[in-house]
PDB file of C-alpha atoms in Angstrom:
ATOM      1  CA  MET N  26     -54.914 -65.454-129.920  1.00 72.00           C
ATOM      2  CA  SER N  27     -55.625 -62.111-128.248  1.00 82.00           C
ATOM      3  CA  GLU N  28     -57.871 -63.812-125.723  1.00 87.00           C
ATOM      4  CA  PHE N  29     -54.851 -65.800-124.432  1.00 89.00           C
ATOM      5  CA  ALA N  30     -52.627 -62.740-124.157  1.00 91.00           C
ATOM      6  CA  PRO N  31     -53.414 -62.064-120.453  1.00 91.00           C
ATOM      7  CA  VAL N  32     -52.661 -65.685-119.610  1.00 92.00           C
ATOM      8  CA  CYS N  33     -49.325 -65.531-121.474  1.00 93.00           C
ATOM      9  CA  ILE N  34     -48.419 -62.243-119.780  1.00 94.00           C
ATOM     10  CA  TYR N  35     -49.324 -63.730-116.411  1.00 95.00           C
ATOM     11  CA  LEU N  36     -47.119 -66.785-117.110  1.00 95.00           C
ATOM     12  CA  VAL N  37     -44.149 -64.616-118.141  1.00 95.00           C
ATOM     13  CA  ILE N  38     -44.501 -62.365-115.073  1.00 96.00           C
ATOM     14  CA  SER N  39     -44.864 -65.344-112.739  1.00 95.00           C
ATOM     15  CA  LEU N  40     -41.743 -66.996-114.201  1.00 95.00           C
ATOM     16  CA  LEU N  41     -39.772 -63.780-113.744  1.00 93.00           C
ATOM     17  CA  VAL N  42     -41.028 -63.216-110.196  1.00 94.00           C
ATOM     18  CA  SER N  43     -40.261 -66.829-109.225  1.00 93.00           C
ATOM     19  CA  SER N  44     -36.791 -66.804-110.807  1.00 92.00           C
ATOM     20  CA  ILE N  45     -35.697 -63.743-108.833  1.00 91.00           C
ATOM     21  CA  PRO N  46     -35.692 -65.453-105.385  1.00 90.00           C
ATOM     22  CA  LEU N  47     -34.050 -68.495-106.936  1.00 89.00           C
ATOM     23  CA  GLY N  48     -31.262 -66.531-108.618  1.00 88.00           C
ATOM     24  CA  VAL N  49     -30.430 -63.814-106.107  1.00 89.00           C
ATOM     25  CA  PRO N  50     -28.630 -66.022-103.538  1.00 86.00           C
ATOM     26  CA  PHE N  51     -26.118 -67.477-106.024  1.00 84.00           C
ATOM     27  CA  PRO N  52     -23.765 -64.416-106.169  1.00 84.00           C
ATOM     28  CA  PHE N  53     -23.728 -64.270-102.360  1.00 82.00           C
ATOM     29  CA  ALA N  54     -23.288 -67.989-101.706  1.00 77.00           C
ATOM     30  CA  SER N  55     -19.940 -69.296-100.584  1.00 70.00           C
ATOM     31  CA  ASN N  56     -18.300 -72.452-101.809  1.00 67.00           C
ATOM     32  CA  SER N  57     -19.376 -75.150 -99.349  1.00 58.00           C
ATOM     33  CA  SER N  58     -16.467 -77.414-100.306  1.00 62.00           C
ATOM     34  CA  THR N  59     -14.115 -75.181 -98.279  1.00 65.00           C
ATOM     35  CA  TYR N  60     -15.898 -76.204 -95.082  1.00 67.00           C
ATOM     36  CA  PRO N  61     -15.415 -79.927 -94.348  1.00 68.00           C
ATOM     37  CA  GLU N  62     -17.868 -79.705 -91.461  1.00 66.00           C
ATOM     38  CA  LYS N  63     -20.663 -78.851 -93.896  1.00 63.00           C
ATOM     39  CA  LEU N  64     -19.871 -81.935 -95.971  1.00 62.00           C
ATOM     40  CA  SER N  65     -19.879 -84.348 -93.046  1.00 66.00           C
ATOM     41  CA  ALA N  66     -22.956 -86.334 -92.023  1.00 64.00           C
ATOM     42  CA  TYR N  67     -24.926 -84.750 -89.211  1.00 63.00           C
ATOM     43  CA  GLU N  68     -27.277 -86.577 -86.887  1.00 59.00           C
ATOM     44  CA  CYS N  69     -27.805 -84.621 -83.670  1.00 66.00           C
ATOM     45  CA  GLY N  70     -24.117 -84.134 -83.162  1.00 63.00           C
ATOM     46  CA  SER N  71     -23.231 -87.852 -83.205  1.00 65.00           C
ATOM     47  CA  ASP N  72     -22.116 -90.205 -85.919  1.00 64.00           C
ATOM     48  CA  PRO N  73     -24.976 -91.735 -87.952  1.00 62.00           C
ATOM     49  CA  SER N  74     -26.076 -95.156 -86.812  1.00 68.00           C
ATOM     50  CA  GLY N  75     -28.197 -97.722 -88.571  1.00 68.00           C
ATOM     51  CA  ASP N  76     -29.220 -98.072 -92.153  1.00 70.00           C
ATOM     52  CA  ALA N  77     -31.251 -95.351 -93.855  1.00 66.00           C
ATOM     53  CA  ARG N  78     -33.023 -97.970 -95.963  1.00 75.00           C
ATOM     54  CA  SER N  79     -34.759 -99.808 -93.186  1.00 76.00           C
ATOM     55  CA  ARG N  80     -38.317-101.025 -93.636  1.00 77.00           C
ATOM     56  CA  PHE N  81     -41.179 -98.823 -92.393  1.00 73.00           C
ATOM     57  CA  ASP N  82     -44.545 -99.806 -91.075  1.00 75.00           C
ATOM     58  CA  ILE N  83     -47.385 -99.415 -93.610  1.00 73.00           C
ATOM     59  CA  ARG N  84     -48.999 -96.784 -91.360  1.00 71.00           C
ATOM     60  CA  PHE N  85     -46.287 -94.323 -92.360  1.00 74.00           C
ATOM     61  CA  TYR N  86     -47.436 -94.632 -95.977  1.00 75.00           C
ATOM     62  CA  LEU N  87     -51.122 -94.567 -95.091  1.00 74.00           C
ATOM     63  CA  VAL N  88     -51.245 -90.880 -94.259  1.00 73.00           C
ATOM     64  CA  PRO N  89     -50.175 -89.678 -97.724  1.00 77.00           C
ATOM     65  CA  ILE N  90     -52.485 -92.222 -99.364  1.00 76.00           C
ATOM     66  CA  LEU N  91     -55.395 -90.857 -97.370  1.00 76.00           C
ATOM     67  CA  PHE N  92     -54.671 -87.377 -98.670  1.00 76.00           C
ATOM     68  CA  ILE N  93     -55.320 -88.585-102.228  1.00 77.00           C
ATOM     69  CA  ILE N  94     -59.090 -88.371-101.702  1.00 70.00           C
ATOM     70  CA  PRO N  95     -59.276 -84.590-101.010  1.00 74.00           C
ATOM     71  CA  ASP N  96     -56.906 -83.731-103.882  1.00 77.00           C
ATOM     72  CA  PRO N  97     -59.267 -84.604-106.756  1.00 75.00           C
ATOM     73  CA  GLU N  98     -62.117 -83.109-104.792  1.00 74.00           C
ATOM     74  CA  VAL N  99     -60.352 -79.739-104.789  1.00 76.00           C
ATOM     75  CA  THR N 100     -59.237 -80.103-108.386  1.00 77.00           C
ATOM     76  CA  PHE N 101     -62.625 -81.086-109.798  1.00 75.00           C
ATOM     77  CA  SER N 102     -64.486 -78.565-107.652  1.00 75.00           C
ATOM     78  CA  PHE N 103     -62.701 -75.776-109.521  1.00 73.00           C
ATOM     79  CA  PRO N 104     -65.477 -75.489-112.160  1.00 70.00           C
ATOM     80  CA  TRP N 105     -67.778 -74.319-109.356  1.00 72.00           C
ATOM     81  CA  ALA N 106     -65.684 -71.170-109.183  1.00 74.00           C
ATOM     82  CA  VAL N 107     -67.730 -69.741-112.052  1.00 73.00           C
ATOM     83  CA  PRO N 108     -70.793 -67.613-111.367  1.00 72.00           C
ATOM     84  CA  PRO N 109     -73.922 -69.629-110.561  1.00 69.00           C
ATOM     85  CA  ASN N 110     -75.785 -68.422-113.631  1.00 74.00           C
ATOM     86  CA  LYS N 111     -73.107 -69.934-115.894  1.00 77.00           C
ATOM     87  CA  ILE N 112     -73.572 -73.502-114.576  1.00 77.00           C
ATOM     88  CA  ASP N 113     -76.567 -75.324-115.876  1.00 81.00           C
ATOM     89  CA  LEU N 114     -78.564 -77.984-114.028  1.00 84.00           C
ATOM     90  CA  PHE N 115     -76.508 -80.837-115.463  1.00 84.00           C
ATOM     91  CA  GLY N 116     -73.262 -79.287-114.174  1.00 80.00           C
ATOM     92  CA  SER N 117     -74.670 -78.829-110.700  1.00 81.00           C
ATOM     93  CA  TRP N 118     -76.003 -82.373-110.433  1.00 87.00           C
ATOM     94  CA  SER N 119     -72.829 -83.896-111.860  1.00 83.00           C
ATOM     95  CA  MET N 120     -70.791 -82.102-109.198  1.00 82.00           C
ATOM     96  CA  MET N 121     -73.194 -83.286-106.524  1.00 85.00           C
ATOM     97  CA  ALA N 122     -72.775 -86.878-107.764  1.00 89.00           C
ATOM     98  CA  PHE N 123     -68.979 -86.456-107.723  1.00 84.00           C
ATOM     99  CA  LEU N 124     -69.006 -85.103-104.186  1.00 84.00           C
ATOM    100  CA  LEU N 125     -71.370 -87.906-103.115  1.00 90.00           C
ATOM    101  CA  ILE N 126     -68.929 -90.522-104.440  1.00 87.00           C
ATOM    102  CA  LEU N 127     -66.031 -88.837-102.588  1.00 83.00           C
ATOM    103  CA  THR N 128     -68.139 -88.620 -99.420  1.00 86.00           C
ATOM    104  CA  ILE N 129     -68.953 -92.322 -99.623  1.00 89.00           C
ATOM    105  CA  GLY N 130     -65.239 -93.085-100.057  1.00 82.00           C
ATOM    106  CA  SER N 131     -64.362 -90.930 -97.065  1.00 81.00           C
ATOM    107  CA  LEU N 132     -67.054 -92.547 -94.917  1.00 86.00           C
ATOM    108  CA  TYR N 133     -65.854 -96.025 -95.938  1.00 84.00           C
ATOM    109  CA  GLU N 134     -62.322 -95.046 -95.047  1.00 80.00           C
ATOM    110  CA  TRP N 135     -63.447 -93.678 -91.690  1.00 82.00           C
ATOM    111  CA  LYS N 136     -65.556 -96.763 -90.935  1.00 86.00           C
ATOM    112  CA  ARG N 137     -62.659 -99.096 -91.692  1.00 80.00           C
ATOM    113  CA  GLY N 138     -60.543 -97.139 -89.247  1.00 77.00           C
ATOM    114  CA  ALA N 139     -57.913 -96.185 -91.804  1.00 71.00           C
ATOM    115  CA  SER N 140     -57.176 -92.864 -90.159  1.00 67.00           C
ATOM    116  CA  ASP N 141     -56.990 -94.219 -86.590  1.00 70.00           C
ATOM    117  CA  ARG N 142     -53.652 -93.826 -84.843  1.00 63.00           C
ATOM    118  CA  GLU N 143     -52.418 -96.710 -82.760  1.00 61.00           C
TER     119      GLU N 143
END
């Protein structure tokens, strides 16, 4: 259990440090219900027009979907953060295979024109 002590201390300190900026503004915040202007809808100074639930083109959703490919690449490349003498040959080649699969996926995406803007 002593080997996890630095991790636990780090988690406690990070929770305390992150709760300070979240908690400090509350004593200084005013009640927003006293200002009716703050509760009204705001759209560039005019009344809102149209429905907020209108249909969007698929291209608006394509950009976040395209960012899914680099996310696992960064996540699964984390084991390479160890010193080179700690990774054996199997670990190196498995990461190369993983990066090759992601590269093939990115090239396929690029060839299909998924990231083209029209």
